[in-house]
mmCIF file of C-alpha atoms in Angstrom:
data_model
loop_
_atom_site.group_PDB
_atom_site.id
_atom_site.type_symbol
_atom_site.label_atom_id
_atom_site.label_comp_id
_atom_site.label_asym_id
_atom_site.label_seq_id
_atom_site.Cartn_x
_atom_site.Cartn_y
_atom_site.Cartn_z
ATOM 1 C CA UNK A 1 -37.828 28.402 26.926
ATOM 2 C CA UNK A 2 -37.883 24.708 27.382
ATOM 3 C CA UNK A 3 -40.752 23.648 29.813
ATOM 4 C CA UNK A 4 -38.691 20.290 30.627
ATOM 5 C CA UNK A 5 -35.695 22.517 32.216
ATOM 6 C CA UNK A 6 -34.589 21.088 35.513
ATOM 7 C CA UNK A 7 -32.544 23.952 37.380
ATOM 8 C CA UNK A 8 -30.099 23.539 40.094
ATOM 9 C CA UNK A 9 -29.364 26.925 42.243
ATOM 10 C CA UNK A 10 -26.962 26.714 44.607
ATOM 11 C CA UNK A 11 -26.602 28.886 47.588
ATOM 12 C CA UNK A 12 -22.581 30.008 47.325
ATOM 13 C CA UNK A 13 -22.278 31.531 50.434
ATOM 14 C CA UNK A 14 -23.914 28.484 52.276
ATOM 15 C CA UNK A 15 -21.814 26.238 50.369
ATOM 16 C CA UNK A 16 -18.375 27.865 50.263
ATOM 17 C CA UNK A 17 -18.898 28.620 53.895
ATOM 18 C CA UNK A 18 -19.730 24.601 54.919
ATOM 19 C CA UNK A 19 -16.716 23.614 52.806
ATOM 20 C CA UNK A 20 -14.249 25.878 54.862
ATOM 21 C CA UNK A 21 -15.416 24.601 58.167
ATOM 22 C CA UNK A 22 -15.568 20.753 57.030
ATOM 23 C CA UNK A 23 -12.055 21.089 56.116
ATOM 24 C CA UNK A 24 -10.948 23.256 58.736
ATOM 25 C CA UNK A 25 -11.766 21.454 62.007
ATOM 26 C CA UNK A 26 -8.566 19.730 62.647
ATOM 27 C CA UNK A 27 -6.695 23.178 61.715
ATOM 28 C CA UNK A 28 -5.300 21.916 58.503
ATOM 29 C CA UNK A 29 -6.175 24.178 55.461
ATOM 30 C CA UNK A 30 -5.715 22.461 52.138
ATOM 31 C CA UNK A 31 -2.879 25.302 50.137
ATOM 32 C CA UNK A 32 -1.236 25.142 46.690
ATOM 33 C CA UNK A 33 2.950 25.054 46.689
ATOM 34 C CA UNK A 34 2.744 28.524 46.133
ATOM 35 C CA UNK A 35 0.771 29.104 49.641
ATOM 36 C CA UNK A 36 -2.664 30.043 48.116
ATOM 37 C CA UNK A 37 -5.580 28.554 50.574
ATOM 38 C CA UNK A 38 -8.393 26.369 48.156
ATOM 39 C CA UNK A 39 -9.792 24.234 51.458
ATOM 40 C CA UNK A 40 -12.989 26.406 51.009
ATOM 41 C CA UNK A 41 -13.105 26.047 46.884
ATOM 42 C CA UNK A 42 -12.122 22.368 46.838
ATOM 43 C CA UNK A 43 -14.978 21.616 49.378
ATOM 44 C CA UNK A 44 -17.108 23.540 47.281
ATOM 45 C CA UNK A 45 -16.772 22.448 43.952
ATOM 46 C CA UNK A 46 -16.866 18.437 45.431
ATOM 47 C CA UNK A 47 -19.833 19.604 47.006
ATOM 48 C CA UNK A 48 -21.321 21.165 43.637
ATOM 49 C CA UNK A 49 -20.644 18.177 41.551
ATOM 50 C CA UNK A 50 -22.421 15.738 44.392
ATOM 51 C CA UNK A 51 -25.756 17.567 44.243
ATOM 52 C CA UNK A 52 -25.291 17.977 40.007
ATOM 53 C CA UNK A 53 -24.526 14.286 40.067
ATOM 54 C CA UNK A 54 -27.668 13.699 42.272
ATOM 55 C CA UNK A 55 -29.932 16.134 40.591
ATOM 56 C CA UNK A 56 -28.747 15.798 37.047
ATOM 57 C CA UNK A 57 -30.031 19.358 36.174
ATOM 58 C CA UNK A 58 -30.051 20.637 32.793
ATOM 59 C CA UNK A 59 -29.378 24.494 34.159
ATOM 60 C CA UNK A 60 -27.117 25.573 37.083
ATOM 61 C CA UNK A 61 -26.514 28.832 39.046
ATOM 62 C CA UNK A 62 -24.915 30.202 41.800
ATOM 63 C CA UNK A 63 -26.216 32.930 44.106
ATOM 64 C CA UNK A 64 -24.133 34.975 46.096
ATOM 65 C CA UNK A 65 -24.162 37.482 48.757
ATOM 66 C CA UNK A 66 -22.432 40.744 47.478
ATOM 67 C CA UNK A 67 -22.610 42.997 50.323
ATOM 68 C CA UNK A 68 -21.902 44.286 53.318
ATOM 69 C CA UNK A 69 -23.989 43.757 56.059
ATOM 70 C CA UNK A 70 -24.267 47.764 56.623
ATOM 71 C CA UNK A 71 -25.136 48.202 53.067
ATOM 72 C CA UNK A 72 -27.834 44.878 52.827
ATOM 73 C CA UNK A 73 -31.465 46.291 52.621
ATOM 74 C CA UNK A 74 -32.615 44.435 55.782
ATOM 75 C CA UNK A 75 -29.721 46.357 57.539
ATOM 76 C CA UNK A 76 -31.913 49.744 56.546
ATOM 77 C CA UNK A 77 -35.416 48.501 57.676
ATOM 78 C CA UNK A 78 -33.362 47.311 60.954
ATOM 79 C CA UNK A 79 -30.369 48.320 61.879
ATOM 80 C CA UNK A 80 -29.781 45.465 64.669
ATOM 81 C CA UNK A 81 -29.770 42.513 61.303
ATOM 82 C CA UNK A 82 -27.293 40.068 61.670
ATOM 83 C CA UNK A 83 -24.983 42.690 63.735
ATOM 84 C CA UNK A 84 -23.424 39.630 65.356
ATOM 85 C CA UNK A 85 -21.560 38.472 62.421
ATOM 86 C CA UNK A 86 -17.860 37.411 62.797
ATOM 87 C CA UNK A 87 -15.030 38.845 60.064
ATOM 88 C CA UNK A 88 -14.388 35.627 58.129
ATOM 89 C CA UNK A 89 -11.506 33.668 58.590
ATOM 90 C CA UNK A 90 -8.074 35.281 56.766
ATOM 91 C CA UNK A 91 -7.477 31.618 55.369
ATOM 92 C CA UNK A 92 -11.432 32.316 53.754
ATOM 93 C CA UNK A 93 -11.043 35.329 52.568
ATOM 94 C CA UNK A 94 -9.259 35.120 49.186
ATOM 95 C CA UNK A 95 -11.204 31.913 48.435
ATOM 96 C CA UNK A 96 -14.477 34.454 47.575
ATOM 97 C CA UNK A 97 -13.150 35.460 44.326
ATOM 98 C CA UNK A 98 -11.314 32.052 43.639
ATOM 99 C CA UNK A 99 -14.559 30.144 44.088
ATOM 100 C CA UNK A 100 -16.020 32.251 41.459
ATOM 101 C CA UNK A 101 -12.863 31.442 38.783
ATOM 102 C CA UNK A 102 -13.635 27.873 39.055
ATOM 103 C CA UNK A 103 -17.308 28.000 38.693
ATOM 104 C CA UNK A 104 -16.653 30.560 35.272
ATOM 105 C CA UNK A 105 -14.540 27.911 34.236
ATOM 106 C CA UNK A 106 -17.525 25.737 34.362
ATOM 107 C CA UNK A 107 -19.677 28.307 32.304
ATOM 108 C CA UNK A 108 -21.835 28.399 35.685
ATOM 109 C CA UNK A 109 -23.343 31.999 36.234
ATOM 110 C CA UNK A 110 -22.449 33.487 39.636
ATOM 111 C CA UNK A 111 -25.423 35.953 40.294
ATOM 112 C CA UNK A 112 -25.485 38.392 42.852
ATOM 113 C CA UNK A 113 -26.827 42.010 43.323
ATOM 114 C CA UNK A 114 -25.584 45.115 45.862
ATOM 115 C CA UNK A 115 -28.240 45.420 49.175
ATOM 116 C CA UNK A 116 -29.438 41.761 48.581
ATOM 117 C CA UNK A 117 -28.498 38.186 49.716
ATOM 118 C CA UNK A 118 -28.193 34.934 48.069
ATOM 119 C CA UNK A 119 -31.573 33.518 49.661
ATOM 120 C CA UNK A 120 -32.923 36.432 47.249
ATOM 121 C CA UNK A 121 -31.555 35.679 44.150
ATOM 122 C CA UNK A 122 -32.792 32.246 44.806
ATOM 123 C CA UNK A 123 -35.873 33.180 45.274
ATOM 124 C CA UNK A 124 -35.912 35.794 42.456
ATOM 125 C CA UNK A 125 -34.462 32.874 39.912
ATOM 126 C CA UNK A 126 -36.851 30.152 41.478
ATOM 127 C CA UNK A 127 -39.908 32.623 41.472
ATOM 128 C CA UNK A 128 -39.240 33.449 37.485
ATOM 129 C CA UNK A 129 -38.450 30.098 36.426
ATOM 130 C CA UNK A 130 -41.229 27.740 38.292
ATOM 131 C CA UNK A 131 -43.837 30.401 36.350
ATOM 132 C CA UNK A 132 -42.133 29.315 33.242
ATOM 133 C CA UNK A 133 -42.728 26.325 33.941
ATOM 134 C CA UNK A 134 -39.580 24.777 34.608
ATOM 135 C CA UNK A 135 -38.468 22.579 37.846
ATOM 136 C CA UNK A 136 -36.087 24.055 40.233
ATOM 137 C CA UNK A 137 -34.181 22.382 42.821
ATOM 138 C CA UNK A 138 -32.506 24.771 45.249
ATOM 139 C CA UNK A 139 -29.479 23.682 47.771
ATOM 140 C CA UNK A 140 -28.363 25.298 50.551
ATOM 141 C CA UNK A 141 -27.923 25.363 54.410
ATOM 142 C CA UNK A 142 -31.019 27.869 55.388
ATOM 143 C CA UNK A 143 -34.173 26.971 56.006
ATOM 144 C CA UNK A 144 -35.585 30.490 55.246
ATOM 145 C CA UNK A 145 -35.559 29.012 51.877
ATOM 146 C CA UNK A 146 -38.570 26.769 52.699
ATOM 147 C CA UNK A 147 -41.006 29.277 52.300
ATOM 148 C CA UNK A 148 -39.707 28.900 48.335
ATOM 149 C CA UNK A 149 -41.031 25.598 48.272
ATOM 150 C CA UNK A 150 -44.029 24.775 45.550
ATOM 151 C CA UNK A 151 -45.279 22.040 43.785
ATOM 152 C CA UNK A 152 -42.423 22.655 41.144
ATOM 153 C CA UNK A 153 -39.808 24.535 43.460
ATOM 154 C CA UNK A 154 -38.307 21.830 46.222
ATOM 155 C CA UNK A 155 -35.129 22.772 48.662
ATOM 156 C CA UNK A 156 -32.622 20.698 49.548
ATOM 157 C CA UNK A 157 -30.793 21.459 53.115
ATOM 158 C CA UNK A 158 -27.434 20.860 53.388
ATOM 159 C CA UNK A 159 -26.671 18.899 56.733
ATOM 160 C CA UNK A 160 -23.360 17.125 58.280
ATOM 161 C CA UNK A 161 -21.356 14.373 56.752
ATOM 162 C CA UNK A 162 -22.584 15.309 53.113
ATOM 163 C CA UNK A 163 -26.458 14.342 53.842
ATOM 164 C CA UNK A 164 -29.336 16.262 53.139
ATOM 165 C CA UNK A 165 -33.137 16.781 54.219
ATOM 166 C CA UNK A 166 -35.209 17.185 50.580
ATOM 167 C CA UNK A 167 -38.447 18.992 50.938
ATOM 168 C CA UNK A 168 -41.434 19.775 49.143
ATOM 169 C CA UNK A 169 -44.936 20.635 49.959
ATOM 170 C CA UNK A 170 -45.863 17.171 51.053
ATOM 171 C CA UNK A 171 -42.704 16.716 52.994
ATOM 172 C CA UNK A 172 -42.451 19.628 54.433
ATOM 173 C CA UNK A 173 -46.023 19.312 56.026
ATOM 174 C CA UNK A 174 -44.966 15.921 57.245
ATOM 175 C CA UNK A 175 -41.669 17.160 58.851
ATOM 176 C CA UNK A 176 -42.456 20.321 60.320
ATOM 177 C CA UNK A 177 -45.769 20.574 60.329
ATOM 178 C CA UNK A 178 -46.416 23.726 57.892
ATOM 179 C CA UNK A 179 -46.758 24.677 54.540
ATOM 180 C CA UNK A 180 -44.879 26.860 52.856
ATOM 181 C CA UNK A 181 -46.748 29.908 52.535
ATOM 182 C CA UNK A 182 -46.540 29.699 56.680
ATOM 183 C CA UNK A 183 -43.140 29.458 56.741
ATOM 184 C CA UNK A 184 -42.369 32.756 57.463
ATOM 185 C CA UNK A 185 -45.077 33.377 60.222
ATOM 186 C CA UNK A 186 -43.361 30.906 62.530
ATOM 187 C CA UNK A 187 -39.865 32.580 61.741
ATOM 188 C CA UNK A 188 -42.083 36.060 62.704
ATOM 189 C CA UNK A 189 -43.132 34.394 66.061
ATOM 190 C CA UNK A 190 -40.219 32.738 67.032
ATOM 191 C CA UNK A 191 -37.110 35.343 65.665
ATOM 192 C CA UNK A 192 -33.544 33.859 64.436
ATOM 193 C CA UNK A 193 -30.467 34.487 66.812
ATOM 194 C CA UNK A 194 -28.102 33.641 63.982
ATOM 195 C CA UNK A 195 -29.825 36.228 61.851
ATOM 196 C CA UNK A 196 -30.527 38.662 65.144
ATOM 197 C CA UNK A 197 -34.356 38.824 64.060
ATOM 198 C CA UNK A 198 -35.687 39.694 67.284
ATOM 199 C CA UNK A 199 -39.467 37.701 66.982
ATOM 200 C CA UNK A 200 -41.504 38.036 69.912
ATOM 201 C CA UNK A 201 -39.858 36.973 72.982
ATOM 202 C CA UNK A 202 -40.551 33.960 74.954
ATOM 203 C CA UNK A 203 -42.389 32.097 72.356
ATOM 204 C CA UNK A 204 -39.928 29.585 70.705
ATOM 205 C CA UNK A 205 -40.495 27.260 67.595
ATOM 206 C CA UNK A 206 -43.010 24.670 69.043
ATOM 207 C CA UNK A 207 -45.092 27.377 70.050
ATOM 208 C CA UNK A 208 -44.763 29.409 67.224
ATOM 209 C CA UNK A 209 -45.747 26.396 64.938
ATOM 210 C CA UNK A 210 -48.645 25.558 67.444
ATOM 211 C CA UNK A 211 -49.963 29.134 66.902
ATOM 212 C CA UNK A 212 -49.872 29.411 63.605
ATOM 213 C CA UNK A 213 -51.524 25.387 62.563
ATOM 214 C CA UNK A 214 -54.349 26.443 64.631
ATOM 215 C CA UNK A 215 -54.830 29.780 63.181
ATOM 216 C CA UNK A 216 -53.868 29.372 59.781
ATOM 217 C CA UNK A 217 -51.549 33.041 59.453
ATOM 218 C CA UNK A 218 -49.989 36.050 61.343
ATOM 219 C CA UNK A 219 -53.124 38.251 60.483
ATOM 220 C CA UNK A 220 -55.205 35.534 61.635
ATOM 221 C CA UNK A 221 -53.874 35.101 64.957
ATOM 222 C CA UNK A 222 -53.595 38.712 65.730
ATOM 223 C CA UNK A 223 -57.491 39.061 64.708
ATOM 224 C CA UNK A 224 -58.208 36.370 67.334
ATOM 225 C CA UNK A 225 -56.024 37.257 70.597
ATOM 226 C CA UNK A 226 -58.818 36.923 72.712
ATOM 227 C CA UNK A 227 -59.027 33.048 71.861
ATOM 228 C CA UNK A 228 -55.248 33.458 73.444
ATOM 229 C CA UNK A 229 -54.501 32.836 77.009
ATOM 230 C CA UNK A 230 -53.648 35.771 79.130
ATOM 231 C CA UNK A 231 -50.288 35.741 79.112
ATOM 232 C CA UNK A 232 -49.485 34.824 75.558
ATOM 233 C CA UNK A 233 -52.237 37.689 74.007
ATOM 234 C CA UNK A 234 -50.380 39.992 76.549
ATOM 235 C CA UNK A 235 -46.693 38.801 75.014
ATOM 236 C CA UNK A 236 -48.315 39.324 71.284
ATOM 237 C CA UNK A 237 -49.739 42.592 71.919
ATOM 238 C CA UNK A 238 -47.171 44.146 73.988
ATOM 239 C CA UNK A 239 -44.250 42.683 70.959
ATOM 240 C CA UNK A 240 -46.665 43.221 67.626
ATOM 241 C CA UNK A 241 -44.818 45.390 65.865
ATOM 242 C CA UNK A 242 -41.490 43.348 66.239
ATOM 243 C CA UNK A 243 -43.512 40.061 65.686
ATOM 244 C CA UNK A 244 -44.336 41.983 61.894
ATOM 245 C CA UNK A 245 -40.824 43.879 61.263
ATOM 246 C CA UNK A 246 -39.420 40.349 62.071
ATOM 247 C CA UNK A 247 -41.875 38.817 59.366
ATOM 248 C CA UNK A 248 -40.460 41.558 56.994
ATOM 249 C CA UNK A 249 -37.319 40.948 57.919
ATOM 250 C CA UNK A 250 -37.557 37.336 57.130
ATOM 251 C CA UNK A 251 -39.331 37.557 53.625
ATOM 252 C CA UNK A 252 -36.825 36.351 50.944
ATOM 253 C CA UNK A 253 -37.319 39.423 48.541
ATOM 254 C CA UNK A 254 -38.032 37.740 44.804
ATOM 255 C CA UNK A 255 -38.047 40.473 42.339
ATOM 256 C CA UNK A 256 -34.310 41.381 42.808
ATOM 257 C CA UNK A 257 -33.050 43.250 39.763
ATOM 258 C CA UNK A 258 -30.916 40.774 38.210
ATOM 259 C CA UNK A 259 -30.050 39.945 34.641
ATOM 260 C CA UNK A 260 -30.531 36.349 33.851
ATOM 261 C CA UNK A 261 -30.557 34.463 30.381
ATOM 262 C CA UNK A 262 -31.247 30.370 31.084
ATOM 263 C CA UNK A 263 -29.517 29.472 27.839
ATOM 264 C CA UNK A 264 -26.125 30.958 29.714
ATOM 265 C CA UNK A 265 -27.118 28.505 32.582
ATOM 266 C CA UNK A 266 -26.910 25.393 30.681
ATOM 267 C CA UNK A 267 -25.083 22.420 32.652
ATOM 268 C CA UNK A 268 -22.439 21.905 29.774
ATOM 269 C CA UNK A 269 -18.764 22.732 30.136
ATOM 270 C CA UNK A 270 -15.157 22.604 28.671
ATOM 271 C CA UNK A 271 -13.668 19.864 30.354
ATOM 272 C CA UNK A 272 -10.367 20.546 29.290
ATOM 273 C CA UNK A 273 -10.608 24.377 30.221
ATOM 274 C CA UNK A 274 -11.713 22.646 33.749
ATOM 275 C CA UNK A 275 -9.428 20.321 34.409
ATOM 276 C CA UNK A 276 -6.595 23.524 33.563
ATOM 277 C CA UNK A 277 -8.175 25.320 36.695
ATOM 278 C CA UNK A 278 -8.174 22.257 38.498
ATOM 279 C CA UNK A 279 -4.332 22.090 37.873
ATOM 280 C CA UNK A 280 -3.542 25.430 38.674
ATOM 281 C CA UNK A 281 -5.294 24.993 41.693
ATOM 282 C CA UNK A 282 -3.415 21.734 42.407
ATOM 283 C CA UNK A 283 -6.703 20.073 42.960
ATOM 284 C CA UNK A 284 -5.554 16.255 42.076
ATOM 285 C CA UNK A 285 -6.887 13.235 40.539
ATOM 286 C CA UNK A 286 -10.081 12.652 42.159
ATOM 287 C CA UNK A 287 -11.751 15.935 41.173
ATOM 288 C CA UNK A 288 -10.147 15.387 37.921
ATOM 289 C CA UNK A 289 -11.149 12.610 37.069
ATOM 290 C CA UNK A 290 -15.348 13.319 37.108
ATOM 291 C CA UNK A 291 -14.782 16.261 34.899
ATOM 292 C CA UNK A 292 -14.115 13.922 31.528
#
């Protein structure tokens, strides 16, 4: 392998699902003549080329969530995980397996593997290839993907009107106070609504980020309750076994059983076999025209 490989992994879901709802919010969705919705894949692939324009990787790969959320892993170890997810849109919903058309027409590997979620293969790809060696930049809308963050792994998250926060170790310990290793200790304290991980109930991020600074980890704090005031040792007590199936719960998983070769990854493409999707999917000039 080449120990100077820069890698860019992209989180599809987080990406194709940002697109949609960019494009969406004045009701318009962007169709071909022939009625076929590509809002979601036009947003995406723009979005794609930014960050491979800003990180000018030498590798690139998409993850992707394959499953349903009854059949995800997490779903088994708890069956309440992320049971307040929506359908997607109908306008969405044929723009999963077009998304994936356009980035084979790039030669870009869409990865993905039945119980597990993109944050996974992320962290599976990232895990493998930092070892190696190589840099890895990953982008992508959830900040469960800071605990992936290492001196050559850094995590760019996506934000409104195209921006981005870029972390590392150094910047995440300015910005949120942590390192990366305690990411998921505060996510254990505090829970996710989006992702229904319950946490421990009435302790919130601040606090959760207070407790676990001063203590250093979960096992930590737990081993020194009594330097807790009443109430909160009584809270962490009473919820421990939550506090540690939400830590489980929140772990990105990174030895996923994928198949991966880097050489399939490299950031080279046909640009006339691109440009032909582009034109099928009636994409116009401006996307065109940064694909040679």
């Amino acid at each position: 392998m080449n120990p100077s490989g820069k890698i860019l992994l992209i989180d599809g879901m987080s990406f194709l699902f940002r697109a949609f709802y960019a494009s969406a919010w004045g009701g318009g969705y962007r169709q071909t003549t022939t009625g076929v919705y590509t809002n979601a894949v036009y947003g995406f692939t723009k979005m794609m080329l930014d960050y491979a324009d800003l990180v000018k990787p030498t590798h690139l790969v998409v993850g992707w969530d394959v499953a349903s959320r009854e059949s995800l892993v997490r779903s088994q170890w708890y069956d309440g995980y992320k049971s307040n997810r929506q359908a997607p849109p109908d306008e969405l919903i044929p723009q999963f397996d077009l998304v994936k058309e356009v980035t084979a027409a790039f030669s870009i590997p869409n990865l993905g593997c039945p119980g597990y979620e993109g944050d996974d293969i992320l962290g599976t790809l990232s895990t493998t290839l930092s070892a190696d060696g190589h840099q890895v930049v990953i982008a992508t809308g959830d900040y469960d993907s800071l605990q992936l963050v290492s001196d050559l792994v850094s995590v760019k998250i996506l934000k409104n009107g195209g921006k981005h926060e870029h972390y590392n170790p150094a910047s995440l310990q300015s910005l949120r106070g942590i390192a990366p290793e305690q990411v998921v200790d505060v996510k254990a304290l505090m829970g996710d609504a989006s992702d229904c991980i319950p946490g421990c109930p009435g302790i919130g991020e601040k606090t959760a980020t207070k407790l676990i600074v001063e203590h250093g980890d979960l096992e930590r704090l737990y081993s020194n309750l009594d330097s807790c005031t009443v109430k909160m040792r009584s809270k962490l007590e009473e919820h421990r076994e939550q506090v540690y199936l939400s830590k489980k719960l929140a772990t990105i998983i990174r030895d996923v059983p994928i198949e991966f070769s880097l050489e399939e990854a490299a950031w080279e493409y046909d640009s006339a076999v691109v440009r032909s999707k582009f034109d099928e999917l009636e994409f116009g000039r401006s996307l065109a025209t940064r694909v040679g």
